[in-house]
Structure formats: structure tokens, C-alpha cells
CSV table of C-alpha atoms in Angstrom, one decimal:
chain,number,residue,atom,x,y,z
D,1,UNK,CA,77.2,97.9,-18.8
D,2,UNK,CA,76.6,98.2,-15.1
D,3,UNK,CA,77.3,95.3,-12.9
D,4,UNK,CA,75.3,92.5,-11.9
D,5,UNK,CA,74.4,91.3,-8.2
D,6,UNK,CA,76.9,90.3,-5.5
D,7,UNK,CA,76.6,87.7,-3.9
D,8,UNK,CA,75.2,89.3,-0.8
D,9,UNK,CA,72.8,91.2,-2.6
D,10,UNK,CA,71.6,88.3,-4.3
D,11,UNK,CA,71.1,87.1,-1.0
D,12,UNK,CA,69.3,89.6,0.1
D,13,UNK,CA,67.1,90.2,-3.2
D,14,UNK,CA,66.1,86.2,-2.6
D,15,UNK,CA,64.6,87.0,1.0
D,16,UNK,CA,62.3,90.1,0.0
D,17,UNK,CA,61.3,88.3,-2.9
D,18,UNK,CA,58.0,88.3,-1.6
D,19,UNK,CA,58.2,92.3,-0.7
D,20,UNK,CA,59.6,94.3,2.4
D,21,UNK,CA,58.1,92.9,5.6
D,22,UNK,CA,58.1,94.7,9.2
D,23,UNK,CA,60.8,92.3,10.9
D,24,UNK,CA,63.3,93.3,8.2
D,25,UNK,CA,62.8,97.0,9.6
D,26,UNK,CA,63.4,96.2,13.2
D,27,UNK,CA,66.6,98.2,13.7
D,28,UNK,CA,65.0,101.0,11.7
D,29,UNK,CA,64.7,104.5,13.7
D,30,UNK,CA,60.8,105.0,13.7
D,31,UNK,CA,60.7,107.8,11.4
D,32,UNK,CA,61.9,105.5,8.8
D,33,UNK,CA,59.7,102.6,9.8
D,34,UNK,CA,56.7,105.2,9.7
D,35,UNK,CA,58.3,106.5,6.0
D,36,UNK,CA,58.2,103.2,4.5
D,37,UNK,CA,54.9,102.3,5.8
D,38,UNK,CA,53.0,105.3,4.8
D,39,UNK,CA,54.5,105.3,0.9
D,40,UNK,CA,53.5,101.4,0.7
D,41,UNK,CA,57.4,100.0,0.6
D,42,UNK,CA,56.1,98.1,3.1
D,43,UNK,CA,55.3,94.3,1.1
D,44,UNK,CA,56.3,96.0,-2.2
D,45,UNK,CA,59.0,93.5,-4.3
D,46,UNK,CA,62.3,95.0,-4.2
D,47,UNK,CA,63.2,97.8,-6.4
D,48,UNK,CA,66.2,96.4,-8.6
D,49,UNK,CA,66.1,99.2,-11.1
D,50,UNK,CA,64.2,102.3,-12.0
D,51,UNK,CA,63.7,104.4,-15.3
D,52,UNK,CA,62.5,107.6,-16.0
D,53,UNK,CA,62.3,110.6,-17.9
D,54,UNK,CA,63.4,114.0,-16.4
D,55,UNK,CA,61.7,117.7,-18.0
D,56,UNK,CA,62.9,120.3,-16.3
D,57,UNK,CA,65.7,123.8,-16.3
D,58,UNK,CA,69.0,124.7,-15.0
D,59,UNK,CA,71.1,126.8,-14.3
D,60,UNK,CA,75.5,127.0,-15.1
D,61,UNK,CA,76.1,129.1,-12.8
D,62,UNK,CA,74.4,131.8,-9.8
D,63,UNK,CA,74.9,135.1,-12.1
D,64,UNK,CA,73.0,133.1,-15.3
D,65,UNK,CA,69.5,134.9,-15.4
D,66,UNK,CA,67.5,133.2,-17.8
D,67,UNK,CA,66.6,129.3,-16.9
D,68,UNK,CA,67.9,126.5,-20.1
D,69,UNK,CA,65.0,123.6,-21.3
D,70,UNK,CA,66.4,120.2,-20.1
D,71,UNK,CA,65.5,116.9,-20.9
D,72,UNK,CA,67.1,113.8,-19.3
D,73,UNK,CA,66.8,110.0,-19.1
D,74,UNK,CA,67.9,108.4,-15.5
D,75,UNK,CA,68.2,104.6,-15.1
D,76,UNK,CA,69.6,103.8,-11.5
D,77,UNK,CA,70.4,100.2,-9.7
D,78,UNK,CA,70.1,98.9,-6.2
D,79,UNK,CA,72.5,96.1,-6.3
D,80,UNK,CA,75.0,97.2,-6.4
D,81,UNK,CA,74.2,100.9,-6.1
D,82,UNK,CA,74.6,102.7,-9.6
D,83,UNK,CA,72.9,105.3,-12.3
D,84,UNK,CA,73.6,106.6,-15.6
D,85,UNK,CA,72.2,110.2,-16.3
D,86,UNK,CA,72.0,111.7,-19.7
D,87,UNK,CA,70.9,115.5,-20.2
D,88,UNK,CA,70.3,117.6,-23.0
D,89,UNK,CA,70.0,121.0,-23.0
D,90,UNK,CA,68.7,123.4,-25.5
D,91,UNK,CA,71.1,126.8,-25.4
D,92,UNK,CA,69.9,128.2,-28.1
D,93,UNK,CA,68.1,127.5,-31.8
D,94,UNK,CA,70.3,124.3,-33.0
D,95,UNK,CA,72.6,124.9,-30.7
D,96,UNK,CA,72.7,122.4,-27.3
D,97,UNK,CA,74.8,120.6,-25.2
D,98,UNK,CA,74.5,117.1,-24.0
D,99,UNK,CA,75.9,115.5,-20.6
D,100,UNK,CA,76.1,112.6,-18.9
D,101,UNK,CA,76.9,111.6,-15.4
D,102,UNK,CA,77.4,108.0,-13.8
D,103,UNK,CA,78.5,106.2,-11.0
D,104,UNK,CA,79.3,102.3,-11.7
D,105,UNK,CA,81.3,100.0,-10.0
D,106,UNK,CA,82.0,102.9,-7.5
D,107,UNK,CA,83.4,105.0,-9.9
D,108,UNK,CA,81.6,108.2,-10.9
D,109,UNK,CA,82.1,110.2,-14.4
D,110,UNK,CA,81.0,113.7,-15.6
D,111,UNK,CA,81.3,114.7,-19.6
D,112,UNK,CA,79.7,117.5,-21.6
D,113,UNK,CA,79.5,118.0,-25.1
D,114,UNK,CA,78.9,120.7,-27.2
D,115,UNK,CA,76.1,119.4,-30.0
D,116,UNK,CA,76.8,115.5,-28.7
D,117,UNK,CA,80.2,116.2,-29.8
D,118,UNK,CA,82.6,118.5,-29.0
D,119,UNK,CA,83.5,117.7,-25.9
D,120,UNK,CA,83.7,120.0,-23.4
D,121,UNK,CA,84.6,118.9,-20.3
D,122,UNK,CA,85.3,115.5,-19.0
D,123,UNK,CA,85.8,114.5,-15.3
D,124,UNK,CA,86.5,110.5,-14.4
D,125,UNK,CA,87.9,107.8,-11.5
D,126,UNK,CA,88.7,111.2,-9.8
D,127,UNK,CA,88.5,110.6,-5.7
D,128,UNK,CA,85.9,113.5,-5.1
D,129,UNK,CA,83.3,112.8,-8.3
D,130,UNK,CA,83.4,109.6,-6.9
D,131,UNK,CA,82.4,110.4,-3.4
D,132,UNK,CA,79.9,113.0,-4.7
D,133,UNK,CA,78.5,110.3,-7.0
D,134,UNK,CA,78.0,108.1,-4.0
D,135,UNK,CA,76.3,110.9,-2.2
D,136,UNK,CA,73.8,111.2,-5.2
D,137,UNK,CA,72.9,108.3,-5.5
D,138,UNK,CA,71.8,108.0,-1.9
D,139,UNK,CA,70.0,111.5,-2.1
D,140,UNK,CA,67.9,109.8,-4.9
D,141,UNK,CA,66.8,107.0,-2.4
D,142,UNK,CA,63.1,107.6,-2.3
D,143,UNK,CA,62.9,106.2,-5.8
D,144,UNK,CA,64.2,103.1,-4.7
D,145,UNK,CA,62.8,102.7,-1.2
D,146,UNK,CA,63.2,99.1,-0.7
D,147,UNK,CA,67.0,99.4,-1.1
D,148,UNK,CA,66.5,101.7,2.6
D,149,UNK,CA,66.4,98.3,4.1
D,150,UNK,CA,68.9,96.4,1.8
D,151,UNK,CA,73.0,95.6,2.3
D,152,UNK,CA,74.5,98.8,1.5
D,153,UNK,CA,72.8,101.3,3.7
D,154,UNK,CA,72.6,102.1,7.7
D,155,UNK,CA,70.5,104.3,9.5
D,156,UNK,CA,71.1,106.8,12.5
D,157,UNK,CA,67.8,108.3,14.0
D,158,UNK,CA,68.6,112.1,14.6
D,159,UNK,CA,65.1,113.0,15.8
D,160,UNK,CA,61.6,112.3,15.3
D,161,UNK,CA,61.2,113.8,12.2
D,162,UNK,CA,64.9,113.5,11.0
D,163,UNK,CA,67.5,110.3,10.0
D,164,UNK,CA,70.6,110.3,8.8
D,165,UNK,CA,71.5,107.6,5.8
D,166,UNK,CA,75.0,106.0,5.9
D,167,UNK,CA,75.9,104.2,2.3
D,168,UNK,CA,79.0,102.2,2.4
D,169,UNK,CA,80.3,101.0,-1.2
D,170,UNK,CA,83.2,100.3,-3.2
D,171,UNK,CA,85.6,101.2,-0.5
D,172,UNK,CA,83.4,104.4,-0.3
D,173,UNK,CA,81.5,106.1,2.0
D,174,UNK,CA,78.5,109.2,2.3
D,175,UNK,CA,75.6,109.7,4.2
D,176,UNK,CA,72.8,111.9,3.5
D,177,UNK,CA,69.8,113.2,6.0
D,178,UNK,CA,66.3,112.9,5.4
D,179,UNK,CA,63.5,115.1,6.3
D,180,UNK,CA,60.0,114.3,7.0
D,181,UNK,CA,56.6,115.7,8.0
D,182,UNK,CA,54.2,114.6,10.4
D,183,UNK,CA,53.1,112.4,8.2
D,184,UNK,CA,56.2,110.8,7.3
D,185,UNK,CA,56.1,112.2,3.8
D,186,UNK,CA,59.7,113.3,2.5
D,187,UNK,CA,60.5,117.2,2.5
D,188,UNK,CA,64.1,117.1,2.0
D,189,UNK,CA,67.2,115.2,1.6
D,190,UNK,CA,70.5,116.7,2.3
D,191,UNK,CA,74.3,115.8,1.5
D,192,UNK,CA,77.6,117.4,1.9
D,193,UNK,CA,78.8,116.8,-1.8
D,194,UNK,CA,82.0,118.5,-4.4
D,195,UNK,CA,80.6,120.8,-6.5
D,196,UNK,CA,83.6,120.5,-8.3
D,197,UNK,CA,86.2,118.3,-8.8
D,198,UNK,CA,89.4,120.2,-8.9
D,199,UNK,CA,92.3,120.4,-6.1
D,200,UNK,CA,91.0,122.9,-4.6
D,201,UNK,CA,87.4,122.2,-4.5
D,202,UNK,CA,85.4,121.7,-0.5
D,203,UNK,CA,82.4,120.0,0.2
D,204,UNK,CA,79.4,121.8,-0.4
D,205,UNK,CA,75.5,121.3,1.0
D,206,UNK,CA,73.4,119.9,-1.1
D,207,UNK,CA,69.9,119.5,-1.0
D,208,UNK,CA,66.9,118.1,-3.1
D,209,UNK,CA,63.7,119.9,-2.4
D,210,UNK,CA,60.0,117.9,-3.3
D,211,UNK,CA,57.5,119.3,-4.3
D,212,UNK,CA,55.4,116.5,-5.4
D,213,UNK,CA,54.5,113.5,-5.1
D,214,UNK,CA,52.7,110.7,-6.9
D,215,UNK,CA,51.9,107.2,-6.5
D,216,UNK,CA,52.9,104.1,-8.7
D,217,UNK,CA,52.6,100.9,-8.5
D,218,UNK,CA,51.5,101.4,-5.0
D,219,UNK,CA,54.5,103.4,-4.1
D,220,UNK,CA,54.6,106.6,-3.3
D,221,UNK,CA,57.6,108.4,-4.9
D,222,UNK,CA,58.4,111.8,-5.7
D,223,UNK,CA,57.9,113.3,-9.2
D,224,UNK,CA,58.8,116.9,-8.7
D,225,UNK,CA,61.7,118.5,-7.3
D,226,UNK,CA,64.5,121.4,-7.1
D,227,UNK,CA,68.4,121.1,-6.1
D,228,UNK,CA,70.2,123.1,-4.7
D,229,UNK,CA,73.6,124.2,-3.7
D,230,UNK,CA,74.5,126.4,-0.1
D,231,UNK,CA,77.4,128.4,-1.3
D,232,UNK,CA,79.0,131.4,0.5
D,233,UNK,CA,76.1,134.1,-0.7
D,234,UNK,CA,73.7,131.8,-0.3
D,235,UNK,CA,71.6,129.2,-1.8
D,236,UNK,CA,71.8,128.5,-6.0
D,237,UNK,CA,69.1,126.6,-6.8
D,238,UNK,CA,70.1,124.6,-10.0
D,239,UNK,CA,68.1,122.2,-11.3
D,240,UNK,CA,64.1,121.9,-11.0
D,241,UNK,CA,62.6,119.0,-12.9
D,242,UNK,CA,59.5,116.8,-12.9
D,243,UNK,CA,60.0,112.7,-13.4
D,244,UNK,CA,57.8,111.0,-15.4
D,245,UNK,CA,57.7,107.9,-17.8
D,246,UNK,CA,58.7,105.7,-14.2
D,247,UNK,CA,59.4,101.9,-14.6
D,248,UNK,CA,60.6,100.0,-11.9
D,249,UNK,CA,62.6,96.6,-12.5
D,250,UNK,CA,62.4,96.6,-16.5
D,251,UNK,CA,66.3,96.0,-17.3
């Protein structure tokens, strides 16, 4: 069970009751005044949750050659920041794998299973899934626009077309940067993240491509997209899924 509001975020869930409004944005650098504006966060309520489906392929590892089927169910909070994801993955004819990966109460989890299961592999409370947790959770932001303006989250204008997200939480901290046209529509979000979580794991680039988006509810949001990891031979694109199935504030 994820945890309920803080105080302070109570606080501030109480004041955009009646949606995001342009005072609340005055310390925003432009691009992300412009972003919010042009997707319609701009007098939408605040998000407090989002859920939605996932259908999509990955990829282990760089050498694998053929894509695996995935299907996923994502459930993310604002306040305070948290999401559960659960994955399964056909390898082969009655043979899959399931996984699930969390971050709650600032502490993020990994676990595979073989056929829901066997486990696999487990990772938990360890100080770098944690921090990549964090960091995934704020790449994911444009599902949950409103929470750009909420307790948790600062903002650090690198250009015109660029900002960089700072996400304090749990004694944690990550930022991401966010890429825009000149439209103000999303491109890109990038985030130094672990790939692993051993001893001798670094921090890795990570970045979540769109390659669509759609409207709902008035919002614009984005409902298809690849990610990514830079590693030393270059780019391993790992995931590509499209979102669908999207309800805001139903828990």
C-alpha cells in the first residue's frame, strides 16, 4: 500500500483544487511555463494518481536480436512521489517471466520471476535502485504534469528549449532534463540513472524518447515511446511501448 499525503502536500493539493493557475508558475523558466500551457495543465485539477496499460517489446540485453511481447500495468502517485510497475513478458510458448518494479516511501525494488514464480532475481532498499527509482519516476513526469508545479520538484532553465528537473524526496535526490520543440511539445527527457545495482555499477544516460502524443481529459500526454540506455558502444534502446487504458485520479 503506498502512502497517503503529507501534510504539505495536502496543503498544496487544497490550493489547486480548483486546477493549476499562472501565478503558481511564476518562478517557472519559460519553456516550462509555455509546456504546461500548450498541453492544457494549465487550470486542469491536480493529477494525484494515474493508471495505465503498457504494450510494447524489450530487449535483456544489446547482443539479444529478436524483440520479447510485453505487457505491463503502471499506477504512479504525486503525493508523495511513487509507482508500482508490473511486466510480463512472453519468452516463448508457455514460457514467460513476470517483473515488477516500485519505488514507495523512497525506497525502490526490482524482482523477476520465472512463470510468476521462480524467482529470479530480486533487488531491494539498495542505495542505487533507490536513486534510479527516483530518477524514473521524474522522467515519467509528463503523465503527471500538475505535480511540475507541486512540493517536491524545482526547476533550472538551461535554455530556451531545455530545463533541468530537480526532485528532492525521502532524503533523496535526481534531476532529469527535458527537451522541447518550438512548440513546447516534449521530445525527450533525460537522466543519469544505475543500470545495475551492484558494487561496481556507474551511472548511466538514460533517456525516454516520444513518439506520440494524445490528448485526455484535456491534457496532452504522451502515449508512445522508446528508452534507452548510452553505454560505451553506444546507444541500447530497450524498451518501446505504447500507453493506453489512461485514468487519472481513480485510486
Amino acid at each position: 500500500m503506498m502512502e497517503k499525503n503529507t501534510d504539505f502536500g495536502a496543503q498544496f493539493s487544497h490550493n489547486v483544487q480548483n486546477g493549476i493557475t499562472p501565478e503558481m508558475m511564476e518562478s517557472l523558466p519559460p519553456v516550462i511555463k509555455n509546456w504546461l500551457h500548450a498541453i492544457g495543465a494549465v487550470g486542469h485539477a491536480p493529477i494525484r494518481n494515474i493508471r495505465l496499460n503498457q504494450t510494447g517489446t524489450i530487449k535483456l540485453k544489446p547482443e539479444q536480436k529478436e524483440w520479447t511481447a510485453s505487457e505491463s500495468e503502471q499506477i504512479s502517485h504525486t503525493d508523495p512521489p511513487a509507482f508500482r510497475w508490473d511486466v510480463k513478458m512472453k519468452l516463448a510458448p508457455g514460457i514467460y517471466v513476470t517483473g515488477k518494479d516500485s519505488f514507495e516511501r523512497g525506497l525502490g525494488s526490482m524482482r523477476i520471476k520465472l512463470g510468476g514464480i521462480m524467482p529470479i532475481s530480486k533487488t531491494m532498499e539498495n542505495e542505487k535502485t533507490n536513486q534510479s527509482s527516483l530518477q524514473r519516476y521524474l522522467m515519467e513526469l509528463a503523465w503527471y504534469p500538475t505535480a511540475a508545479v507541486g512540493p517536491y520538484i524545482s526547476w533550472e532553465e538551461e535554455d530556451a528549449y531545455t530545463a533541468i528537473a530537480t526532485l528532492k524526496y525521502a532524503g533523496l535526490q535526481g534531476s532529469a532534463t527535458f527537451y522541447f520543440d518550438e512548440q513546447y511539445e516534449l521530445l525527450k527527457v533525460e537522466a543519469w540513472r544505475y543500470k545495475e545495482s551492484d558494487e561496481d555499477s556507474r551511472l548511466v544516460l538514460c533517456t525516454g524518447t516520444i513518439k506520440e502524443h494524445q490528448r485526455l481529459d484535456g491534457l496532452k500526454i504522451p502515449v508512445e515511446l522508446e528508452i534507452s540506455w548510452l553505454l560505451e558502444h553506444g546507444p541500447f534502446t530497450w524498451y518501446r511501448f505504447r500507453a493506453s487504458d489512461i485514468r487519472f485520479n481513480t485510486i
